[in-house]
Coordinates of C-alpha atoms in Angstrom, one line a residue:
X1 CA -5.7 -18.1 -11.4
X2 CA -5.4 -15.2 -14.2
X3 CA -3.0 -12.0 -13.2
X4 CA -3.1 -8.7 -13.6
X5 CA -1.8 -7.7 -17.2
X6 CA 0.5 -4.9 -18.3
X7 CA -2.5 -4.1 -20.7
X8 CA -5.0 -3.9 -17.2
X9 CA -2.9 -1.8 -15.7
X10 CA -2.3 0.4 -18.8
X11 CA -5.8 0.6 -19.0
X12 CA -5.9 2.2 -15.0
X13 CA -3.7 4.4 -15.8
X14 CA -6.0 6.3 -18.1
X15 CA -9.1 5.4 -15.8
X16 CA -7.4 7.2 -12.7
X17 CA -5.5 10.2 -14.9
X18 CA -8.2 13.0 -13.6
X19 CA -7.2 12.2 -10.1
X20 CA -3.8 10.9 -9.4
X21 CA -0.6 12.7 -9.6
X22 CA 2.8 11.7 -11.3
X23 CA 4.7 11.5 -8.4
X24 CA 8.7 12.2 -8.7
X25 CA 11.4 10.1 -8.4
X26 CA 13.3 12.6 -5.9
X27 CA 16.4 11.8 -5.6
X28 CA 18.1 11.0 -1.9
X29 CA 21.7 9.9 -1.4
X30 CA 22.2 7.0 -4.2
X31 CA 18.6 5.9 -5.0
X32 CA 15.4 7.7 -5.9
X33 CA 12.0 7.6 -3.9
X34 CA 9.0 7.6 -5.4
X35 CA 6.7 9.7 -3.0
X36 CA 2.8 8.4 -2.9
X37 CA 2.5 10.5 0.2
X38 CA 2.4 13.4 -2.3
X39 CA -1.4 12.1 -3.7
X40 CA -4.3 14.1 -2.9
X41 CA -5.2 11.3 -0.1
X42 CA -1.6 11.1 0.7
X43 CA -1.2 7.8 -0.3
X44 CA -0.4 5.1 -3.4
X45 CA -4.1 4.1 -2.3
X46 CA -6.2 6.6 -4.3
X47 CA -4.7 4.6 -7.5
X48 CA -6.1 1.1 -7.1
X49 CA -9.5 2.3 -5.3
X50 CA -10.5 4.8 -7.8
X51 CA -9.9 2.6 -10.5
X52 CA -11.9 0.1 -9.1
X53 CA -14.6 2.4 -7.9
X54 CA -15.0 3.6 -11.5
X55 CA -15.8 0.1 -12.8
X56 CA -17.9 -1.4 -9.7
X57 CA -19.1 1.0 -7.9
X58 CA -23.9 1.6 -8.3
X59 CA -25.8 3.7 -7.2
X60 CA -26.0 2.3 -3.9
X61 CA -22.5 3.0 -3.4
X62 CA -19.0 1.2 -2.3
X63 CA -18.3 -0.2 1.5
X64 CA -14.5 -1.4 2.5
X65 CA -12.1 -2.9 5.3
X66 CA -9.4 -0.5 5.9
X67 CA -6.2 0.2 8.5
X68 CA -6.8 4.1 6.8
X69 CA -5.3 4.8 3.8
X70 CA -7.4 2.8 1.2
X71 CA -10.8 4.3 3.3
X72 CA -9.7 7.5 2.9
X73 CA -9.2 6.9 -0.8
X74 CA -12.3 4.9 -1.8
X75 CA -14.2 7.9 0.2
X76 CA -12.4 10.5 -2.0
X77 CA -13.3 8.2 -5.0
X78 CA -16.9 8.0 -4.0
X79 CA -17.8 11.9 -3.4
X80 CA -16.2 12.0 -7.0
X81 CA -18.9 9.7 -8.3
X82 CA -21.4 11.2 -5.8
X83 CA -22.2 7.8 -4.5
X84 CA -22.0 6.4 -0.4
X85 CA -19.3 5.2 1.1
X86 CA -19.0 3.5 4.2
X87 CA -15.5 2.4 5.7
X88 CA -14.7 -0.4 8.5
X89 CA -11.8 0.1 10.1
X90 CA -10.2 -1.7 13.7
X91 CA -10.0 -0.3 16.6
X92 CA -6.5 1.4 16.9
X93 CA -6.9 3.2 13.8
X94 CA -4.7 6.6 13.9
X95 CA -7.0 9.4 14.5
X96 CA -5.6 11.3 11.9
X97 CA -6.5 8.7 9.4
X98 CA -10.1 7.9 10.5
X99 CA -10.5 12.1 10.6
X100 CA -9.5 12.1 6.9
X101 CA -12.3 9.3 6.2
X102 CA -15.0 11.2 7.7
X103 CA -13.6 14.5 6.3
X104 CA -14.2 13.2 2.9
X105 CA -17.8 12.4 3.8
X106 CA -17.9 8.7 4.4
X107 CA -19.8 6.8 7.3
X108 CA -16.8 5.3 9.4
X109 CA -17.7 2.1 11.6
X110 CA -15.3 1.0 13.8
X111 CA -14.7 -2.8 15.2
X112 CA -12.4 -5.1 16.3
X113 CA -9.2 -6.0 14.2
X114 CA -10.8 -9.3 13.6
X115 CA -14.0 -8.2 12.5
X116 CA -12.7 -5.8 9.8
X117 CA -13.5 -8.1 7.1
X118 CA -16.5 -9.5 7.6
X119 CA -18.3 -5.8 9.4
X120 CA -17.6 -4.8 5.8
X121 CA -19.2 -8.0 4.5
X122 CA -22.2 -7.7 6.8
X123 CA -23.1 -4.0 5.7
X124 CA -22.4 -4.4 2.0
X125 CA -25.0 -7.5 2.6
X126 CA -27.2 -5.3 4.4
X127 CA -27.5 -2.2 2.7
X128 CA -26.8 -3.6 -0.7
X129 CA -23.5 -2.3 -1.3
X130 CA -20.7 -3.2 -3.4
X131 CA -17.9 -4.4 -1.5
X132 CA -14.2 -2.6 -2.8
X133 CA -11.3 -4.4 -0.9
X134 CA -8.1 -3.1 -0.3
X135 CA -6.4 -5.2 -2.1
X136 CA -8.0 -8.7 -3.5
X137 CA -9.4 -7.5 -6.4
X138 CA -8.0 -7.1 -9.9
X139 CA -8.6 -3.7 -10.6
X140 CA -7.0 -2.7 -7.5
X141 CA -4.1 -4.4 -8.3
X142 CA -4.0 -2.7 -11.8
X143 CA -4.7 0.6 -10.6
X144 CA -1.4 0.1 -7.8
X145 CA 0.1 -1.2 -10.3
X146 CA 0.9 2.4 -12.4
X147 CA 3.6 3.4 -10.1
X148 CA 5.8 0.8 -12.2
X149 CA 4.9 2.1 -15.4
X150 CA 5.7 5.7 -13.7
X151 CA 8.7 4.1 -12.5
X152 CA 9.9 2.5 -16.0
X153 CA 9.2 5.4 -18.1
X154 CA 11.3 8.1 -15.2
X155 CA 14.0 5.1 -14.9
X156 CA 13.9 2.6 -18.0
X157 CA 17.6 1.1 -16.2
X158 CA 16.1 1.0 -13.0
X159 CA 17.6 -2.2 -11.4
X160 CA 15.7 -2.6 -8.0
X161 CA 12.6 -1.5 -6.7
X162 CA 11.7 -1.7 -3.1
X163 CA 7.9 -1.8 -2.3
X164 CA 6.3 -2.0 1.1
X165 CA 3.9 -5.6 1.4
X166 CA 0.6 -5.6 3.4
X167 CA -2.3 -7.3 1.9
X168 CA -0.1 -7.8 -0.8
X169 CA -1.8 -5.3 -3.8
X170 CA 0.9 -2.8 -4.3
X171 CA 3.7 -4.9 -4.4
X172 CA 1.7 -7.2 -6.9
X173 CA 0.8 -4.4 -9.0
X174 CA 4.6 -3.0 -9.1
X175 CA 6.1 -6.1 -9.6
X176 CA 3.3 -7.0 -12.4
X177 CA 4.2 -3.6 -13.9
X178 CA 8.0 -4.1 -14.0
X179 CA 8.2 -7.4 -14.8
X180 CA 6.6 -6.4 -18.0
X181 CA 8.7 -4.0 -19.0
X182 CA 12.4 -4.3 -17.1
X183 CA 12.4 -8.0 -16.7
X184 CA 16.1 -7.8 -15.7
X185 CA 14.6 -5.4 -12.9
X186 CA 14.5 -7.0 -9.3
X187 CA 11.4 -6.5 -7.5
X188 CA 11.9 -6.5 -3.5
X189 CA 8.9 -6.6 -0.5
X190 CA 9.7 -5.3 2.3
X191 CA 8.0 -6.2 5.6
X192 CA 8.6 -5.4 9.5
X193 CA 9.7 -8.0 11.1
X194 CA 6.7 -8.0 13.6
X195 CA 4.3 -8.2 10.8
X196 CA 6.3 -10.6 8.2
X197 CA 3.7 -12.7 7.4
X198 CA 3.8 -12.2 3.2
X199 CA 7.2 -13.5 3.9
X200 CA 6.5 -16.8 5.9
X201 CA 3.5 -17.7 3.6
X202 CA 6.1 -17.6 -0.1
X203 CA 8.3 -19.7 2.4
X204 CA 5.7 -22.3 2.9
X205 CA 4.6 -22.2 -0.1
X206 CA 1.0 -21.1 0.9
X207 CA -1.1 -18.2 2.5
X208 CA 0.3 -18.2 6.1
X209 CA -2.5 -15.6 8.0
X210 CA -0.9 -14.1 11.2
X211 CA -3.8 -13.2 13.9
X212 CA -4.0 -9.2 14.6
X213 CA -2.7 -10.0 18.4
X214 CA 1.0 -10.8 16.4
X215 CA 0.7 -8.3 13.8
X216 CA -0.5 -5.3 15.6
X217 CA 2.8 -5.4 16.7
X218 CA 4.5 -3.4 14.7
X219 CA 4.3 0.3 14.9
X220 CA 3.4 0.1 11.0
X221 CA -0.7 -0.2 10.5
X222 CA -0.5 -0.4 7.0
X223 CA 1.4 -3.1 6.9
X224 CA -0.9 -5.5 9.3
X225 CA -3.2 -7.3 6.6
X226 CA -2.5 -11.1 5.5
X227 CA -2.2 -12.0 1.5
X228 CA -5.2 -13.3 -0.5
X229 CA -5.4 -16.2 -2.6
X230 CA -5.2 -13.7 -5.8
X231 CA -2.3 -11.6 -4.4
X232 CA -0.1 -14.6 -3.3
X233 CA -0.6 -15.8 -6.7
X234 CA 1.5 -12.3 -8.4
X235 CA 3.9 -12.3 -5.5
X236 CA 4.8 -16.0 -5.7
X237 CA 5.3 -15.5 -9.6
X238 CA 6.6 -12.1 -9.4
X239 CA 8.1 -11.1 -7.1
X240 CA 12.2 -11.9 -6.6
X241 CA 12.3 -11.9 -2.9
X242 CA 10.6 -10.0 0.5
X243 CA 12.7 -8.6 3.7
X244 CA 12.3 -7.5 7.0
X245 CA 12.7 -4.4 8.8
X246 CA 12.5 -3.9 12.5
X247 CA 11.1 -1.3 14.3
X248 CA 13.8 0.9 14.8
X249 CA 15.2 0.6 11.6
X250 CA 11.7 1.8 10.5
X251 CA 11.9 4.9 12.7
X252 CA 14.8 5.2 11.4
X253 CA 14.4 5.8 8.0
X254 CA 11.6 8.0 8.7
X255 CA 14.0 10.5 10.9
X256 CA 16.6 10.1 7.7
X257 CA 13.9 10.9 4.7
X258 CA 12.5 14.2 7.0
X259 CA 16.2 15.1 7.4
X260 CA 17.7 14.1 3.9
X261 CA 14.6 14.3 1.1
X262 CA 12.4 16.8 2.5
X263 CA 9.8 13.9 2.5
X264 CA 7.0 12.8 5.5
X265 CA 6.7 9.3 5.4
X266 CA 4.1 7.3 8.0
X267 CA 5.6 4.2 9.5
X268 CA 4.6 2.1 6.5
X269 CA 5.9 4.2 4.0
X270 CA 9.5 3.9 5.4
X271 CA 9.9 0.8 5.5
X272 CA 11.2 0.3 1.5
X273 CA 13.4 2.9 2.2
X274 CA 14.6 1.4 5.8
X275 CA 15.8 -1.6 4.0
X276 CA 17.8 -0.2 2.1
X277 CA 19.2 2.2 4.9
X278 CA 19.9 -1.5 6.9
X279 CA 21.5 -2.8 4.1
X280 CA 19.1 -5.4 3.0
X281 CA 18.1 -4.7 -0.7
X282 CA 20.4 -5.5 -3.7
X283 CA 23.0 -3.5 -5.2
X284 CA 22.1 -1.5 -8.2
X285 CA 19.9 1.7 -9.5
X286 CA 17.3 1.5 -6.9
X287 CA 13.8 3.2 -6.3
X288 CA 12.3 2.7 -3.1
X289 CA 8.3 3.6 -3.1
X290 CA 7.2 5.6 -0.2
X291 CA 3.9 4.6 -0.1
X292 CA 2.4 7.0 2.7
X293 CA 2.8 10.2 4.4
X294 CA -0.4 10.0 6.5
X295 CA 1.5 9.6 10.1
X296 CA 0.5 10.6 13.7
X297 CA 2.1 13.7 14.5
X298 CA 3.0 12.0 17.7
X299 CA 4.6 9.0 16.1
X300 CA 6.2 11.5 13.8
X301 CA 7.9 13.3 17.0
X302 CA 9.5 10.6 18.6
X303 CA 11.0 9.1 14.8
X304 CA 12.3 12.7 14.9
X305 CA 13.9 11.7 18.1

């Protein structure tokens, strides 16, 4: 199976320039976070789904499977190109993301957690749409993949670098990204425990898909996809090792990035920098990529406590 190059994701970075910003490293305590949540979608999403919208996306317009944050994106991406969007999501979706999806002027459909994928299938086959996952495609990869060239070029020492792991994209772009140009650099998932499925399947050697009833679980919904073929394949040859978070520890770190960095992180987004708070990520110069800021404001209460 052929991986995403440093040359790909070069190449997104110049495709998504008109619409992403450079986020910060913002410095907190002794590492730096890089802060997705300040995007225009607030999220790392916008990256990976406008660069992949740009290059697939016809006239009769882009469909995707989405826990929020890459909807919300791809339907940014496609009133840019003035094309249709529709956007599947499960039941369970927070409100404020599935608001953000219509606000940008895409059709939301809404099923069961098991039917995400294959809802999207069925209208893409319907209306003759082209299908934009969250994460098993190439270009998405490369597009996620410019926060480690951000990264490098802020930090060119940097020694660890904490990404959150869902379907797996970001954390194969990153690690793709660093690999190629800090190879001493160690490259570190980080899942919540009740969702930790990226870590049992590079266990076993193998794609290990949890069902939603586990993995709805955890109180982090971007974090509730299973791997693909294509992003277990960067992850198994790039990335050094994935850990576990558990709920509180997640709260946690959200309370402690409010409080310390100024900085709104949803439940996914914590969890990089929760690790670290919990004292599972290596010693060294360490970014930790918050990766969303779209949070309930009643989740966002009680991690304020």
């Amino acid at each position: 199976m052929e991986l995403v190059s440093l040359d790909d994701i070069q190449a997104a970075a110049e495709r998504i320039a008109p619409v992403t910003v450079r986020t910060p490293l913002v410095p907190m305590g002794e590492i730096w976070v890089k802060p997705e949540s300040l995007q225009r979608v607030g999220s790392f999403k916008i990256r990976g789904a406008y660069n992949a919208a740009v290059a697939l996306a016809g006239p009769g317009g882009v469909v995707t499977h989405s826990s929020g944050n890459h909807g919300q994106a791809l339907a940014y991406a496609a009133r840019r190109l003035g094309v249709p969007c529709v956007v599947v999501v499960p039941e369970g979706t927070p409100r404020v993301k599935a608001e953000a999806i219509r606000g940008h002027g895409a059709e939301l459909v809404v099923v069961p957690p098991e039917h995400r994928i294959s809802g999207a299938e069925k209208v893409a086959a319907e209306r003759g749409m082209t299908m934009v996952p969250p994460y098993d495609h190439p270009f998405v990869i490369a597009g996620q993949g410019t926060i480690g060239l951000e990264i490098v070029a802020e930090l060119p020492d940097v020694e660890v670098v904490l990404v959150p792991v869902s379907g797996g994209g970001l954390a194969s772009g990153i690690a793709s990204a660093v690999k190629a140009l800090a190879p001493a650099a160690r490259v570190i998932g980080v899942e919540p425990e009740l969702a930790a499925d990226a870590r049992e399947s590079l266990r076993a050697g193998h794609v290990v898909p949890w069902e939603p009833s586990r993995s709805f679980r955890t109180i982090a919904d971007g974090l509730r996809a299973n791997l693909s073929e294509l992003t277990f394949a960067h992850l198994r040859a790039r990335l050094d090792d994935i850990v576990t978070v558990s709920e509180d520890e997640i709260l946690a770190a959200m309370r402690h990035l409010a409080q310390t960095a100024r900085l709104i992180a949803e439940p996914s987004g914590a969890t990089a920098t929760a690790a670290y708070l919990a004292g599972r990520a290596p010693s060294g110069r360490t970014v930790a990529v918050l990766s969303g800021g779209n949070v309930d404001p009643e989740v966002f209460r009680s991690a304020l406590g």
